[in-house]
C-alpha cells in the first residue's frame, strides 16, 4: 500500500517534469500533431507517459520493493508504443497499427484460461480498445482523462483478484496520465500522440482481460465493455457516421458535443463523467455487487448517446473517405478552445 502511493506520486511528478522537458526536443524533431492547422503541438506527453510508467514499474520490480506481475504486459505495451511513435513521426496505415497491436496482444493473452477461441476474441478486443484510445486523442485532455478513470477501475478489479503487481502498474499509469494532463488540459501545450494513446489503451485493455481471467465469458465481456465504454462509443459513432455520410469529417464524440455548444473543458468533463459511470458499473459487477444487467444498461446508454449525436449535423469541409482508410482513428480535426 505504502509503495503504491510512493510509486504513483513519483510517476505523477516525473511525468509532469519530463513532459515539459521533452517539449522543445519534440518540436525540433518534428514530433508534432499533424492534425493541427493553426499551431504546432508537440507530442512529448506520450513519450513521457511511456518512459515514466516503464521506469517506475521496472525499478520497483528489480529492487524487490514492488510485487511482481505485469512485466510481460509492460514489454508488449512498450513495443506497441514504439510502433505508435513511428506513426507519429511518419505516416503509417491504420491497418499496420491494428496488426502490430494484435500481434503484441497475442503475446499476453492467457490462453490456458481463455482457450483458443476466447484468446482470439481477447486479442481482437485489446487491439480495438488500443486503437479506440488513439481515436480519443482527437480532443485536448480527453484521452488522458478517460485513461485515468479507466486505470483506477481496472486497477480495482486487479486488486480484487489479488493481482498486486498488475494493480501497481495501473496505479502508476493513472498517475503518469495525471501528470501529463497538467500540460494537456484544454488548451493543450502538448499532446499524447499515437505512441502514448496506444500504450495506455493496450495496458488498460490487456490488464482488464487478465483480471477477468477465470470468470464467465459473457459477464466478462460486459465488464470489459463497461470499463471502456467511452472509447467504444467513440469508435462506433465515427464508423457509423462516416458510413452514412460516405466521407471523413469531424465525427468524434467531442466534435459533436462542441457543435451542441459545450466548451472544450466542459466536453472533457462530461465525457469523463460518462467514463466514470461506466467504470463504476464495471467494477461493481466484477465484485458481484450488481448483476450482469448493469453492463447492459451501460451499453444501452452508450447506444442512445451515439444515436442522439448522429443527429447532430456535421460541419462542412470534410472529404471523401479513401477505400483503404480506417474510419475509427483518422479524424482530421482536433477540438480546440474557440
Tab-separated table of C-alpha atoms in Angstrom:
chain	number	residue	atom	x	y	z
A	1	UNK	CA	0.000	0.000	0.000
A	2	UNK	CA	2.727	2.450	1.011
A	3	UNK	CA	4.820	1.530	-2.035
A	4	UNK	CA	1.841	2.048	-4.341
A	5	UNK	CA	1.339	5.590	-3.035
A	6	UNK	CA	5.045	6.375	-3.355
A	7	UNK	CA	5.215	4.926	-6.870
A	8	UNK	CA	2.139	6.843	-8.018
A	9	UNK	CA	3.441	10.120	-6.570
A	10	UNK	CA	6.802	9.604	-8.255
A	11	UNK	CA	5.134	8.814	-11.583
A	12	UNK	CA	2.915	11.899	-11.424
A	13	UNK	CA	5.758	14.322	-10.680
A	14	UNK	CA	8.215	12.682	-13.061
A	15	UNK	CA	5.762	12.699	-15.958
A	16	UNK	CA	4.852	16.345	-15.382
A	17	UNK	CA	8.515	17.369	-15.410
A	18	UNK	CA	9.545	15.089	-18.276
A	19	UNK	CA	6.649	16.226	-20.466
A	20	UNK	CA	7.815	19.827	-20.129
A	21	UNK	CA	11.476	18.968	-20.712
A	22	UNK	CA	10.738	16.955	-23.856
A	23	UNK	CA	8.576	19.659	-25.401
A	24	UNK	CA	11.408	21.566	-27.105
A	25	UNK	CA	13.189	18.444	-28.454
A	26	UNK	CA	9.874	17.183	-29.832
A	27	UNK	CA	9.390	20.445	-31.726
A	28	UNK	CA	12.909	20.279	-33.158
A	29	UNK	CA	12.449	16.673	-34.276
A	30	UNK	CA	9.099	17.426	-35.857
A	31	UNK	CA	7.242	15.170	-33.423
A	32	UNK	CA	4.074	17.233	-33.630
A	33	UNK	CA	0.389	16.642	-34.233
A	34	UNK	CA	-0.210	16.770	-37.991
A	35	UNK	CA	-3.933	17.363	-37.450
A	36	UNK	CA	-3.280	20.830	-36.044
A	37	UNK	CA	-3.510	23.576	-38.626
A	38	UNK	CA	-3.061	26.792	-36.624
A	39	UNK	CA	-0.211	25.802	-34.279
A	40	UNK	CA	2.261	23.017	-33.685
A	41	UNK	CA	1.556	20.858	-30.665
A	42	UNK	CA	4.482	18.597	-29.669
A	43	UNK	CA	3.696	15.002	-28.781
A	44	UNK	CA	6.127	14.793	-25.887
A	45	UNK	CA	3.368	13.726	-23.495
A	46	UNK	CA	3.105	10.209	-24.825
A	47	UNK	CA	6.862	9.665	-24.647
A	48	UNK	CA	6.899	10.939	-21.057
A	49	UNK	CA	3.993	8.692	-20.001
A	50	UNK	CA	5.588	5.584	-21.509
A	51	UNK	CA	9.097	6.258	-20.169
A	52	UNK	CA	7.868	7.103	-16.679
A	53	UNK	CA	5.499	4.156	-16.378
A	54	UNK	CA	8.140	1.694	-17.544
A	55	UNK	CA	10.892	3.218	-15.381
A	56	UNK	CA	8.859	3.278	-12.155
A	57	UNK	CA	7.429	-0.240	-12.575
A	58	UNK	CA	10.702	-1.851	-13.688
A	59	UNK	CA	12.688	-0.135	-10.923
A	60	UNK	CA	10.222	-1.337	-8.309
A	61	UNK	CA	10.345	-4.940	-9.542
A	62	UNK	CA	14.134	-5.039	-9.989
A	63	UNK	CA	14.748	-3.728	-6.474
A	64	UNK	CA	12.233	-6.156	-4.984
A	65	UNK	CA	10.157	-3.354	-3.496
A	66	UNK	CA	7.204	-3.806	-5.815
A	67	UNK	CA	5.196	-7.025	-6.089
A	68	UNK	CA	5.964	-8.969	-9.301
A	69	UNK	CA	3.494	-9.147	-12.137
A	70	UNK	CA	2.698	-7.205	-15.264
A	71	UNK	CA	6.243	-7.366	-16.653
A	72	UNK	CA	5.315	-9.262	-19.825
A	73	UNK	CA	2.336	-6.978	-20.383
A	74	UNK	CA	4.540	-3.899	-19.969
A	75	UNK	CA	7.063	-5.168	-22.545
A	76	UNK	CA	4.304	-5.758	-25.095
A	77	UNK	CA	2.797	-2.337	-24.364
A	78	UNK	CA	6.185	-0.684	-24.844
A	79	UNK	CA	6.503	-2.370	-28.241
A	80	UNK	CA	3.071	-1.025	-29.204
A	81	UNK	CA	4.129	2.432	-28.011
A	82	UNK	CA	7.228	2.237	-30.232
A	83	UNK	CA	5.007	1.411	-33.203
A	84	UNK	CA	2.811	4.385	-32.334
A	85	UNK	CA	5.861	6.641	-32.114
A	86	UNK	CA	6.788	5.598	-35.652
A	87	UNK	CA	3.260	6.577	-36.703
A	88	UNK	CA	3.725	9.963	-35.026
A	89	UNK	CA	6.912	10.617	-36.997
A	90	UNK	CA	5.885	9.117	-40.328
A	91	UNK	CA	2.572	8.220	-41.896
A	92	UNK	CA	1.604	4.637	-41.102
A	93	UNK	CA	-1.559	2.979	-42.328
A	94	UNK	CA	-4.081	2.254	-39.544
A	95	UNK	CA	-4.178	-1.399	-40.603
A	96	UNK	CA	-0.454	-1.658	-39.815
A	97	UNK	CA	-1.111	-0.328	-36.319
A	98	UNK	CA	-4.008	-2.755	-35.932
A	99	UNK	CA	-1.944	-5.772	-36.962
A	100	UNK	CA	1.048	-4.747	-34.858
A	101	UNK	CA	-1.110	-4.188	-31.790
A	102	UNK	CA	-2.867	-7.525	-32.323
A	103	UNK	CA	0.475	-9.337	-32.512
A	104	UNK	CA	1.543	-7.759	-29.219
A	105	UNK	CA	-1.808	-8.647	-27.661
A	106	UNK	CA	-1.407	-12.263	-28.758
A	107	UNK	CA	1.729	-12.425	-26.609
A	108	UNK	CA	-0.023	-11.509	-23.354
A	109	UNK	CA	-3.401	-13.267	-23.524
A	110	UNK	CA	-3.606	-16.204	-21.039
A	111	UNK	CA	-4.740	-18.894	-23.483
A	112	UNK	CA	-4.656	-21.659	-20.861
A	113	UNK	CA	-7.615	-19.965	-19.129
A	114	UNK	CA	-9.388	-18.393	-22.110
A	115	UNK	CA	-8.998	-21.191	-24.636
A	116	UNK	CA	-8.146	-20.617	-28.282
A	117	UNK	CA	-11.420	-19.012	-29.329
A	118	UNK	CA	-11.631	-16.860	-26.209
A	119	UNK	CA	-7.992	-15.890	-26.655
A	120	UNK	CA	-8.581	-14.776	-30.244
A	121	UNK	CA	-11.543	-12.678	-29.136
A	122	UNK	CA	-9.405	-11.165	-26.379
A	123	UNK	CA	-6.686	-10.283	-28.895
A	124	UNK	CA	-9.220	-8.510	-31.089
A	125	UNK	CA	-10.677	-6.678	-28.104
A	126	UNK	CA	-7.279	-5.447	-26.886
A	127	UNK	CA	-6.314	-4.207	-30.342
A	128	UNK	CA	-9.628	-2.419	-30.865
A	129	UNK	CA	-9.549	-0.711	-27.457
A	130	UNK	CA	-5.967	0.427	-28.019
A	131	UNK	CA	-6.931	1.999	-31.345
A	132	UNK	CA	-10.024	3.414	-29.675
A	133	UNK	CA	-7.842	5.286	-27.191
A	134	UNK	CA	-5.772	6.561	-30.098
A	135	UNK	CA	-9.016	7.909	-31.563
A	136	UNK	CA	-9.874	9.618	-28.242
A	137	UNK	CA	-6.777	11.778	-28.690
A	138	UNK	CA	-8.823	13.934	-31.080
A	139	UNK	CA	-9.607	16.393	-28.259
A	140	UNK	CA	-7.344	18.058	-25.710
A	141	UNK	CA	-7.472	16.326	-22.335
A	142	UNK	CA	-9.903	13.600	-23.372
A	143	UNK	CA	-7.687	10.528	-23.779
A	144	UNK	CA	-5.826	11.359	-20.571
A	145	UNK	CA	-8.989	11.914	-18.540
A	146	UNK	CA	-10.711	8.752	-19.748
A	147	UNK	CA	-7.458	6.839	-19.276
A	148	UNK	CA	-7.080	7.931	-15.657
A	149	UNK	CA	-10.656	6.919	-14.831
A	150	UNK	CA	-10.322	3.554	-16.584
A	151	UNK	CA	-6.953	2.846	-14.941
A	152	UNK	CA	-8.446	3.251	-11.481
A	153	UNK	CA	-11.324	0.940	-12.417
A	154	UNK	CA	-9.195	-1.814	-13.942
A	155	UNK	CA	-6.755	-1.443	-11.053
A	156	UNK	CA	-9.586	-2.006	-8.588
A	157	UNK	CA	-10.566	-5.193	-10.450
A	158	UNK	CA	-6.943	-6.405	-10.389
A	159	UNK	CA	-6.651	-5.642	-6.672
A	160	UNK	CA	-9.857	-7.589	-6.009
A	161	UNK	CA	-8.213	-10.597	-7.697
A	162	UNK	CA	-5.091	-10.108	-5.531
A	163	UNK	CA	-3.011	-9.288	-8.625
A	164	UNK	CA	-0.881	-6.781	-6.756
A	165	UNK	CA	1.746	-6.299	-9.457
A	166	UNK	CA	-0.902	-5.530	-12.058
A	167	UNK	CA	-2.682	-3.165	-9.669
A	168	UNK	CA	0.572	-1.258	-9.095
A	169	UNK	CA	1.145	-0.968	-12.854
A	170	UNK	CA	-2.318	0.529	-13.311
A	171	UNK	CA	-1.909	2.969	-10.428
A	172	UNK	CA	1.397	4.141	-11.909
A	173	UNK	CA	-0.239	4.562	-15.330
A	174	UNK	CA	-3.087	6.569	-13.789
A	175	UNK	CA	-0.589	8.829	-12.032
A	176	UNK	CA	1.512	9.271	-15.171
A	177	UNK	CA	-1.557	10.260	-17.196
A	178	UNK	CA	-2.490	12.738	-14.454
A	179	UNK	CA	0.945	14.336	-14.686
A	180	UNK	CA	0.539	14.542	-18.441
A	181	UNK	CA	-2.887	16.195	-18.059
A	182	UNK	CA	-1.203	19.126	-16.311
A	183	UNK	CA	0.070	20.096	-19.780
A	184	UNK	CA	-2.748	18.660	-21.894
A	185	UNK	CA	-5.823	20.241	-20.312
A	186	UNK	CA	-7.514	22.458	-22.933
A	187	UNK	CA	-5.972	24.428	-24.500
A	188	UNK	CA	-3.143	21.882	-24.598
A	189	UNK	CA	0.550	22.744	-24.773
A	190	UNK	CA	1.497	19.120	-25.530
A	191	UNK	CA	-0.282	16.097	-26.959
A	192	UNK	CA	-0.330	12.402	-26.184
A	193	UNK	CA	0.208	11.105	-29.694
A	194	UNK	CA	-0.267	7.641	-31.116
A	195	UNK	CA	2.542	6.186	-29.007
A	196	UNK	CA	1.112	7.287	-25.677
A	197	UNK	CA	-2.517	6.614	-26.593
A	198	UNK	CA	-1.844	3.108	-27.915
A	199	UNK	CA	0.269	2.372	-24.843
A	200	UNK	CA	-2.454	3.462	-22.418
A	201	UNK	CA	-5.245	1.693	-24.291
A	202	UNK	CA	-3.217	-1.501	-24.617
A	203	UNK	CA	-2.344	-1.640	-20.912
A	204	UNK	CA	-5.930	-0.952	-19.857
A	205	UNK	CA	-7.492	-3.497	-22.214
A	206	UNK	CA	-4.916	-6.240	-21.616
A	207	UNK	CA	-4.970	-5.753	-17.840
A	208	UNK	CA	-8.755	-5.974	-17.897
A	209	UNK	CA	-8.608	-9.253	-19.796
A	210	UNK	CA	-6.072	-10.685	-17.338
A	211	UNK	CA	-8.092	-9.526	-14.324
A	212	UNK	CA	-11.244	-11.193	-15.694
A	213	UNK	CA	-9.475	-14.486	-16.396
A	214	UNK	CA	-11.399	-17.373	-14.848
A	215	UNK	CA	-14.757	-15.594	-14.880
A	216	UNK	CA	-17.698	-16.491	-17.075
A	217	UNK	CA	-17.206	-15.267	-20.675
A	218	UNK	CA	-20.464	-13.357	-21.137
A	219	UNK	CA	-20.178	-11.465	-17.848
A	220	UNK	CA	-16.516	-10.730	-18.592
A	221	UNK	CA	-17.488	-9.200	-21.929
A	222	UNK	CA	-19.959	-6.927	-20.149
A	223	UNK	CA	-17.439	-5.825	-17.522
A	224	UNK	CA	-14.721	-5.157	-20.102
A	225	UNK	CA	-17.136	-3.100	-22.182
A	226	UNK	CA	-18.257	-1.038	-19.193
A	227	UNK	CA	-14.639	-0.260	-18.272
A	228	UNK	CA	-14.003	1.143	-21.765
A	229	UNK	CA	-17.462	2.346	-22.778
A	230	UNK	CA	-16.434	5.850	-23.902
A	231	UNK	CA	-13.680	4.599	-26.210
A	232	UNK	CA	-16.021	2.021	-27.757
A	233	UNK	CA	-18.826	4.562	-28.173
A	234	UNK	CA	-16.466	6.981	-29.893
A	235	UNK	CA	-15.341	4.326	-32.380
A	236	UNK	CA	-18.943	3.278	-33.033
A	237	UNK	CA	-20.029	6.877	-33.651
A	238	UNK	CA	-17.207	7.518	-36.117
A	239	UNK	CA	-17.722	4.274	-38.029
A	240	UNK	CA	-21.491	4.734	-38.394
A	241	UNK	CA	-21.287	8.466	-39.171
A	242	UNK	CA	-18.705	8.008	-41.899
A	243	UNK	CA	-20.524	5.054	-43.402
A	244	UNK	CA	-23.742	7.054	-43.593
A	245	UNK	CA	-22.100	10.215	-44.929
A	246	UNK	CA	-19.630	8.473	-47.237
A	247	UNK	CA	-16.968	10.946	-46.246
A	248	UNK	CA	-14.490	11.666	-43.485
A	249	UNK	CA	-15.103	14.569	-41.138
A	250	UNK	CA	-15.070	15.722	-37.501
A	251	UNK	CA	-17.296	12.891	-36.338
A	252	UNK	CA	-15.969	12.034	-32.857
A	253	UNK	CA	-17.860	12.449	-29.589
A	254	UNK	CA	-16.129	15.678	-28.628
A	255	UNK	CA	-16.597	17.204	-32.093
A	256	UNK	CA	-20.345	16.757	-31.973
A	257	UNK	CA	-20.671	17.830	-28.354
A	258	UNK	CA	-18.791	21.017	-29.224
A	259	UNK	CA	-21.274	21.704	-32.006
A	260	UNK	CA	-24.006	21.495	-29.366
A	261	UNK	CA	-22.388	24.449	-27.607
A	262	UNK	CA	-20.179	22.817	-24.974
A	263	UNK	CA	-16.774	24.310	-24.228
A	264	UNK	CA	-13.634	22.172	-24.674
A	265	UNK	CA	-13.304	21.881	-20.898
A	266	UNK	CA	-16.987	21.072	-20.471
A	267	UNK	CA	-16.788	18.401	-23.148
A	268	UNK	CA	-13.908	16.655	-21.388
A	269	UNK	CA	-15.655	16.836	-18.011
A	270	UNK	CA	-18.906	15.435	-19.435
A	271	UNK	CA	-17.185	12.520	-21.190
A	272	UNK	CA	-15.062	11.942	-18.112
A	273	UNK	CA	-18.223	11.613	-16.037
A	274	UNK	CA	-19.585	9.192	-18.628
A	275	UNK	CA	-16.401	7.132	-18.362
A	276	UNK	CA	-16.670	7.184	-14.559
A	277	UNK	CA	-20.260	5.919	-14.675
A	278	UNK	CA	-19.276	3.020	-16.927
A	279	UNK	CA	-16.202	2.166	-14.865
A	280	UNK	CA	-18.200	2.243	-11.628
A	281	UNK	CA	-20.721	-0.223	-13.022
A	282	UNK	CA	-17.924	-2.426	-14.363
A	283	UNK	CA	-16.121	-2.560	-11.015
A	284	UNK	CA	-19.318	-3.237	-9.064
A	285	UNK	CA	-20.257	-6.000	-11.477
A	286	UNK	CA	-16.766	-7.502	-11.195
A	287	UNK	CA	-17.109	-7.523	-7.414
A	288	UNK	CA	-20.535	-9.134	-7.687
A	289	UNK	CA	-22.318	-6.209	-6.082
A	290	UNK	CA	-24.572	-5.659	-9.110
A	291	UNK	CA	-25.961	-8.185	-11.569
A	292	UNK	CA	-24.917	-8.744	-15.150
A	293	UNK	CA	-27.663	-6.380	-16.275
A	294	UNK	CA	-25.529	-3.455	-15.089
A	295	UNK	CA	-23.277	-3.589	-18.137
A	296	UNK	CA	-26.371	-3.907	-20.343
A	297	UNK	CA	-27.570	-0.568	-19.007
A	298	UNK	CA	-24.164	0.918	-19.827
A	299	UNK	CA	-24.373	-0.470	-23.364
A	300	UNK	CA	-27.899	0.895	-23.770
A	301	UNK	CA	-26.799	4.311	-22.549
A	302	UNK	CA	-23.834	4.355	-24.922
A	303	UNK	CA	-26.085	3.384	-27.831
A	304	UNK	CA	-28.570	6.149	-27.007
A	305	UNK	CA	-25.757	8.713	-26.899
A	306	UNK	CA	-24.377	7.543	-30.251
A	307	UNK	CA	-27.807	7.646	-31.906
A	308	UNK	CA	-28.500	11.105	-30.469
A	309	UNK	CA	-25.159	12.523	-31.604
A	310	UNK	CA	-25.656	11.071	-35.084
A	311	UNK	CA	-28.462	13.612	-35.453
A	312	UNK	CA	-26.038	16.483	-34.870
A	313	UNK	CA	-25.136	17.878	-38.275
A	314	UNK	CA	-21.516	17.557	-39.286
A	315	UNK	CA	-19.675	20.759	-40.169
A	316	UNK	CA	-18.557	21.344	-43.718
A	317	UNK	CA	-15.156	20.862	-45.179
A	318	UNK	CA	-14.986	17.103	-44.827
A	319	UNK	CA	-13.571	14.950	-47.590
A	320	UNK	CA	-14.448	11.520	-49.001
A	321	UNK	CA	-13.089	8.538	-47.100
A	322	UNK	CA	-10.493	6.617	-49.132
A	323	UNK	CA	-11.323	2.951	-49.559
A	324	UNK	CA	-8.299	1.891	-47.538
A	325	UNK	CA	-8.803	4.299	-44.652
A	326	UNK	CA	-9.731	3.116	-41.171
A	327	UNK	CA	-12.728	5.243	-40.164
A	328	UNK	CA	-12.334	4.965	-36.425
A	329	UNK	CA	-8.967	6.596	-35.966
A	330	UNK	CA	-8.299	9.188	-38.674
A	331	UNK	CA	-10.277	12.325	-37.834
A	332	UNK	CA	-8.585	15.360	-39.475
A	333	UNK	CA	-9.753	17.940	-36.965
A	334	UNK	CA	-8.942	18.359	-33.283
A	335	UNK	CA	-11.181	20.132	-30.823
A	336	UNK	CA	-9.628	23.386	-29.716
A	337	UNK	CA	-10.668	26.253	-27.495
A	338	UNK	CA	-12.760	28.578	-29.577
